[in-house]
PDB file of C-alpha atoms in Angstrom:
ATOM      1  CA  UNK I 394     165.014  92.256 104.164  1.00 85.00           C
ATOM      2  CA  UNK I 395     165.199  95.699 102.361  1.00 91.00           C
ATOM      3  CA  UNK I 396     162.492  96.086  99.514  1.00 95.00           C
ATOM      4  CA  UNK I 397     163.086  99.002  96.797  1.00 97.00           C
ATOM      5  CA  UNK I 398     160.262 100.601  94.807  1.00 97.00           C
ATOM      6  CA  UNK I 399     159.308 103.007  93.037  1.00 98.00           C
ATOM      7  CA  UNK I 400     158.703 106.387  95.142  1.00 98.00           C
ATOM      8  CA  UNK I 401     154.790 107.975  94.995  1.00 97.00           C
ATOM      9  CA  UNK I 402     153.064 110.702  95.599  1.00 97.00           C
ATOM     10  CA  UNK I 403     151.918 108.721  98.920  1.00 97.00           C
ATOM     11  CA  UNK I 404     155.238 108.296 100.115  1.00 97.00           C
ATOM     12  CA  UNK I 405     156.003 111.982 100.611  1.00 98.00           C
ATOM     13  CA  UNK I 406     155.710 112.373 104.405  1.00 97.00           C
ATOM     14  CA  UNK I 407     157.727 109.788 104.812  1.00 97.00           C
ATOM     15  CA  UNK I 408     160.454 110.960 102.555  1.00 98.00           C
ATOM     16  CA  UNK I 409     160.163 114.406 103.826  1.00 98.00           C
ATOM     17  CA  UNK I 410     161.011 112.480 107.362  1.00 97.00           C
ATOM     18  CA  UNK I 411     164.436 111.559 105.586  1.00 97.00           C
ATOM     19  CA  UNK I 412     165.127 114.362 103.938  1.00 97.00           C
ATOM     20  CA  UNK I 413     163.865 116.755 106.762  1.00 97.00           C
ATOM     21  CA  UNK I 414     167.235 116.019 108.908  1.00 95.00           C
ATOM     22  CA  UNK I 415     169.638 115.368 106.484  1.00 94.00           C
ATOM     23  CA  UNK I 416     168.937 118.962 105.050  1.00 96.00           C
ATOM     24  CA  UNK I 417     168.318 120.780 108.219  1.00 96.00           C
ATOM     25  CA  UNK I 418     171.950 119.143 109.596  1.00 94.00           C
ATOM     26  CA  UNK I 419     174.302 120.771 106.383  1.00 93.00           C
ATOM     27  CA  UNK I 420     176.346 118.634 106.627  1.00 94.00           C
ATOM     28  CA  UNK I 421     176.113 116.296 103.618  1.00 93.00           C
ATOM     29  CA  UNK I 422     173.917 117.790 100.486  1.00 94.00           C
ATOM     30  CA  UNK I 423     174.501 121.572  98.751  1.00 94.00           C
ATOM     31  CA  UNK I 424     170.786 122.193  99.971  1.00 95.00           C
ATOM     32  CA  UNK I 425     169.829 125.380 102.156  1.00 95.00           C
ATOM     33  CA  UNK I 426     169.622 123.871 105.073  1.00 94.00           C
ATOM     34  CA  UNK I 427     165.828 125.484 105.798  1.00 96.00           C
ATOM     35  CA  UNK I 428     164.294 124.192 102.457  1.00 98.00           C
ATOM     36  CA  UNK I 429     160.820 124.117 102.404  1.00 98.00           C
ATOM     37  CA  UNK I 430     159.167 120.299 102.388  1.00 98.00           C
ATOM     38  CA  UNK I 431     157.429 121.398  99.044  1.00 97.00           C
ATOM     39  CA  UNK I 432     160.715 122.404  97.425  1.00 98.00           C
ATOM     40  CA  UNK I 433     162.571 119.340  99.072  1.00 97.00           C
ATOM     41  CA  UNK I 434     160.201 116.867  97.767  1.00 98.00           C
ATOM     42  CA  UNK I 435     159.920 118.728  94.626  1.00 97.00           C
ATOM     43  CA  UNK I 436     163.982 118.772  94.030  1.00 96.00           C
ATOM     44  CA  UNK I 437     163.930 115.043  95.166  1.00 98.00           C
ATOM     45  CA  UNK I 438     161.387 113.359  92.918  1.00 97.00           C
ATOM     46  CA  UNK I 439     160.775 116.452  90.207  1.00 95.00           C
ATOM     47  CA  UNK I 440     162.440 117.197  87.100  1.00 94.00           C
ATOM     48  CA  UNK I 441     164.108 114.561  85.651  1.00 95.00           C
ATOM     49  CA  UNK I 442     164.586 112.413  89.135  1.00 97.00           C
ATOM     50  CA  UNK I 443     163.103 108.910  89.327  1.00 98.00           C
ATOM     51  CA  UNK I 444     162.843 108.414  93.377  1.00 98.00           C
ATOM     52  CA  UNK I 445     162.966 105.400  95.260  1.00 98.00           C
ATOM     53  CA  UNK I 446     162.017 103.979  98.646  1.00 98.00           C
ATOM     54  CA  UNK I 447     163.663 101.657 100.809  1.00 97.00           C
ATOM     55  CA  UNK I 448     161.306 100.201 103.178  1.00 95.00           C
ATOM     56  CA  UNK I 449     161.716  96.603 105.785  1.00 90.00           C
ATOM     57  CA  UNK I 450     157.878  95.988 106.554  1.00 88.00           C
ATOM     58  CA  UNK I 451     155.980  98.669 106.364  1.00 88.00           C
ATOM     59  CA  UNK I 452     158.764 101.364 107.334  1.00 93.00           C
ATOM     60  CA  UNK I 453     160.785 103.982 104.707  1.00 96.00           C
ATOM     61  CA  UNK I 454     164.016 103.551 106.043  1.00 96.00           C
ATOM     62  CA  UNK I 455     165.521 105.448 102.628  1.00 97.00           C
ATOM     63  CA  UNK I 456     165.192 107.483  99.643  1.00 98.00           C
ATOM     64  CA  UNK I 457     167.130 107.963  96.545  1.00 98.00           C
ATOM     65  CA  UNK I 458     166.765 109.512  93.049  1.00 98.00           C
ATOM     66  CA  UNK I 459     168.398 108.643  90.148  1.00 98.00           C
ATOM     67  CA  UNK I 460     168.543 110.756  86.826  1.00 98.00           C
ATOM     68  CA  UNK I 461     170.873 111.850  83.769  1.00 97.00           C
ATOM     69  CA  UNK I 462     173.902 113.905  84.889  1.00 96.00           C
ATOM     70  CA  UNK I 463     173.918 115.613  81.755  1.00 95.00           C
ATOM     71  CA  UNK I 464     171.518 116.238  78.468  1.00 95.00           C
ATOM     72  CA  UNK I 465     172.505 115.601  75.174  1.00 96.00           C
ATOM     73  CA  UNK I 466     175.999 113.948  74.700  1.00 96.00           C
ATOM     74  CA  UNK I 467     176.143 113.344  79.035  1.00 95.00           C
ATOM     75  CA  UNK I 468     172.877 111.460  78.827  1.00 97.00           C
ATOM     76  CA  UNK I 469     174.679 108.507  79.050  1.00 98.00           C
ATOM     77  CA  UNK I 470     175.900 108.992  82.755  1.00 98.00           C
ATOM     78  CA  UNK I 471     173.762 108.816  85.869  1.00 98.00           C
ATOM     79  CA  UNK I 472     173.716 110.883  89.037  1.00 97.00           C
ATOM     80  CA  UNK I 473     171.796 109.471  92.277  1.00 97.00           C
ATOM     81  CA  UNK I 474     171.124 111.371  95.822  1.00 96.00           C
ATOM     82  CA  UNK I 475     170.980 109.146  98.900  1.00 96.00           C
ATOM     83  CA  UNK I 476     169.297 109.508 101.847  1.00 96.00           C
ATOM     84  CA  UNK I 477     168.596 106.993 105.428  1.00 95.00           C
ATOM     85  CA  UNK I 478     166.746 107.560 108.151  1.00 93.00           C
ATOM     86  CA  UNK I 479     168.825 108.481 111.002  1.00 87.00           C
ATOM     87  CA  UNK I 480     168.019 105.425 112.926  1.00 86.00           C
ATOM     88  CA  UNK I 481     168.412 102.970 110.346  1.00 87.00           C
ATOM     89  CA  UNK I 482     172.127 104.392 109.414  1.00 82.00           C
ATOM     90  CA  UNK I 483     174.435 101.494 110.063  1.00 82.00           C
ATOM     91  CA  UNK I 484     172.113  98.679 108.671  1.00 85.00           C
ATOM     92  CA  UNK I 485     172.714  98.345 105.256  1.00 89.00           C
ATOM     93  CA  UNK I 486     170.073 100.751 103.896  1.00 93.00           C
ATOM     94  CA  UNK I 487     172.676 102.745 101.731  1.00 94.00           C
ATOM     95  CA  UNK I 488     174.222  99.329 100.540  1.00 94.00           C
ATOM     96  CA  UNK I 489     170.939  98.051  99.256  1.00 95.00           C
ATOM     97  CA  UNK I 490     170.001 101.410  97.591  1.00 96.00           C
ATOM     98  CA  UNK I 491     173.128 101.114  95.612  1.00 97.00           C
ATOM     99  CA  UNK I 492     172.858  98.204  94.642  1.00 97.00           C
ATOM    100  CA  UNK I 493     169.537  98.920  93.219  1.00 97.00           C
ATOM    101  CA  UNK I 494     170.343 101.971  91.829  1.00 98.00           C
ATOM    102  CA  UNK I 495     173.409 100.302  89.758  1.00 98.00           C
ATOM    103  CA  UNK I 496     171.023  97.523  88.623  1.00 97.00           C
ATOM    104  CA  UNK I 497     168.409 100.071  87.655  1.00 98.00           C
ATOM    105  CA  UNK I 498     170.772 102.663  85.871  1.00 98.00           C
ATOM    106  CA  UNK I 499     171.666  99.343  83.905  1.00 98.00           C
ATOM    107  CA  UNK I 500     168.218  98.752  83.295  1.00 97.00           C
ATOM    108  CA  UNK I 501     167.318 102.343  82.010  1.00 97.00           C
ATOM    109  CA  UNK I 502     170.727 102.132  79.417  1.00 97.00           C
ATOM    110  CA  UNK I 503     173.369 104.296  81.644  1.00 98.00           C
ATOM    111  CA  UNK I 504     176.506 103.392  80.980  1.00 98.00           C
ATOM    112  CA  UNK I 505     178.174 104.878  84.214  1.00 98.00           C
ATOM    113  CA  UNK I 506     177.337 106.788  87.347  1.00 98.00           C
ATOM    114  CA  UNK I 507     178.478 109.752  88.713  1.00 98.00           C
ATOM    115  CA  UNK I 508     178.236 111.525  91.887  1.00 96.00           C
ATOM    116  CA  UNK I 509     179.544 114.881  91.559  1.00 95.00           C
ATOM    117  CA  UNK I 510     179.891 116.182  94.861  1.00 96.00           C
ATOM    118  CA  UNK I 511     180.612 113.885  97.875  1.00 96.00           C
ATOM    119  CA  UNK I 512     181.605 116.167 100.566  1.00 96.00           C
ATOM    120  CA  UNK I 513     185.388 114.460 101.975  1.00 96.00           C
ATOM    121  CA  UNK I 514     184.289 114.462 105.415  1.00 95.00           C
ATOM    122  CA  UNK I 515     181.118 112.171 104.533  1.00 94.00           C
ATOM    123  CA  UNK I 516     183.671 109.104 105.419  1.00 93.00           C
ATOM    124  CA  UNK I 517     180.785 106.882 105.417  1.00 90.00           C
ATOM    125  CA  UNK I 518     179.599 107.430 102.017  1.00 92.00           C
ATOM    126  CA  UNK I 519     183.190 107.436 100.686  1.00 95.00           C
ATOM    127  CA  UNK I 520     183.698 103.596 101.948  1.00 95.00           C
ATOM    128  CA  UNK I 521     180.459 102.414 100.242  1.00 94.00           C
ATOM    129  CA  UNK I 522     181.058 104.066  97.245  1.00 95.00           C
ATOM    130  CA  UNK I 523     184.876 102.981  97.241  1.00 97.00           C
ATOM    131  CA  UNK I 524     183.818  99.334  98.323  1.00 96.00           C
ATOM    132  CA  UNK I 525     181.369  99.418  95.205  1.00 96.00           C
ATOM    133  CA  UNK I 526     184.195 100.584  92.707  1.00 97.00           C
ATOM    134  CA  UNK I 527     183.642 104.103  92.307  1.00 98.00           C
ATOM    135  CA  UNK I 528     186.775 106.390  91.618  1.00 98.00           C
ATOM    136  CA  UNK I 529     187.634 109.160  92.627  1.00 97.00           C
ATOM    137  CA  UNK I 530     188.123 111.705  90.027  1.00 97.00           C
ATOM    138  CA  UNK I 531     188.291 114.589  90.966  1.00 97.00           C
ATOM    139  CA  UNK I 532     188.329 117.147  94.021  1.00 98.00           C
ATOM    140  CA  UNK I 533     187.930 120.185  94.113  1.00 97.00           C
ATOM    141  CA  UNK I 534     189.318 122.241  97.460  1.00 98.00           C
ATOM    142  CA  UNK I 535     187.235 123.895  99.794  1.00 98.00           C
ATOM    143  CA  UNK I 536     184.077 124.085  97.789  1.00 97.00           C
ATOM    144  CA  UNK I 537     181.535 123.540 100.576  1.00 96.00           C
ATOM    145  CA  UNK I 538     181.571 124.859 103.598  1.00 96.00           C
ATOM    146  CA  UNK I 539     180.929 122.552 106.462  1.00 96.00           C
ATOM    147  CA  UNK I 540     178.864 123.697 109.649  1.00 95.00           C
ATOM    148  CA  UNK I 541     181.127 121.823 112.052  1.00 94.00           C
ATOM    149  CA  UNK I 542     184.466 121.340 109.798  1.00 94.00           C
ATOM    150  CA  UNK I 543     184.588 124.561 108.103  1.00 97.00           C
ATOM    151  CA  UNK I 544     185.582 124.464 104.418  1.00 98.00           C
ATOM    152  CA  UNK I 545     185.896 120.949 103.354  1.00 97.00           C
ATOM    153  CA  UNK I 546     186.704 119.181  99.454  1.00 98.00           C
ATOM    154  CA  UNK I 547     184.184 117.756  97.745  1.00 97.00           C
ATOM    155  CA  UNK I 548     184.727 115.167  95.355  1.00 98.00           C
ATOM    156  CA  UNK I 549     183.830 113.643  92.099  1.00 98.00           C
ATOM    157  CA  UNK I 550     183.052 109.781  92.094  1.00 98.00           C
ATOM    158  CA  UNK I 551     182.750 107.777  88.896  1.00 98.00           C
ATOM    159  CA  UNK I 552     182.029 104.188  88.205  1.00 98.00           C
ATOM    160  CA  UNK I 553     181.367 102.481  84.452  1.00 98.00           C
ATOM    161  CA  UNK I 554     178.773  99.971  84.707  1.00 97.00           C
TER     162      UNK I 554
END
């Protein structure tokens, strides 16, 4: 059973471990792919992020953030970042962390979430998202460029809540 809580400043190493090869692999975030652990963790749970931890027992199996998309008249939308350990990929991780995150953007007075750039070749992400309701929105060609795929879309998800 997957438990959610609030992220602190004791969880860093093991977000870092998260973030560490998601970032260093390109192939999913608009991140340099050498980022420092101080300015990963700071990007992840600074600013105006809220992070999370997903943990079964005593292991972090996930991360995510949520925050507004936009100030002033955007405040009203969400964004998230998601992020699983690479060995717990496949085990519902991302699903629960969703589901959280929709119940908590609820909770803090969102009324819809956003995710404005899901690379097209993260095919994984794309079927939870879909499955959950989002909609794509918009696309916009080529904008990232891929370490394995070469240029590939990214797109914009939306979802009211």
């Amino acid at each position: 059973m997957i438990s959610i809580r609030p992220a602190t400043p004791a969880d860093d190493a093991a977000i870092w471990s998260i973030l560490q090869p998601v970032f260093r692999a390109g192939d999913t975030y608009a991140i340099e792919a050498d980022i420092s652990r101080k300015a990963a963790l700071g990007y992840w749970c600074g600013g105006n992020h809220t992070a999370f931890v997903a943990e079964i027992g005593n292991m972090t199996l996930g991360s995510y953030y949520i925050c507004a998309n936009q100030r002033g008249g955007g405040a009203h939308v969400c964004n998230c970042g998601f992020a699983t350990a690479p060995a717990a990929r496949g085990q519902g991780v991302a699903g629960g962390m969703l589901d959280h995150a929709l119940d908590t953007a609820r909770t803090m007075g969102f009324l819809a979430m956003q995710f404005n750039f899901v690379l097209a070749s993260n095919e994984g992400a794309l079927r939870l998202w879909h499955r959950a309701g989002f909609e794509t929105v918009g696309r916009l060609p080529r904008a990232f460029l891929h370490p394995r795929a070469g240029y590939v879309d990214a797109l914009v998800l939306y979802k009211t809540l």
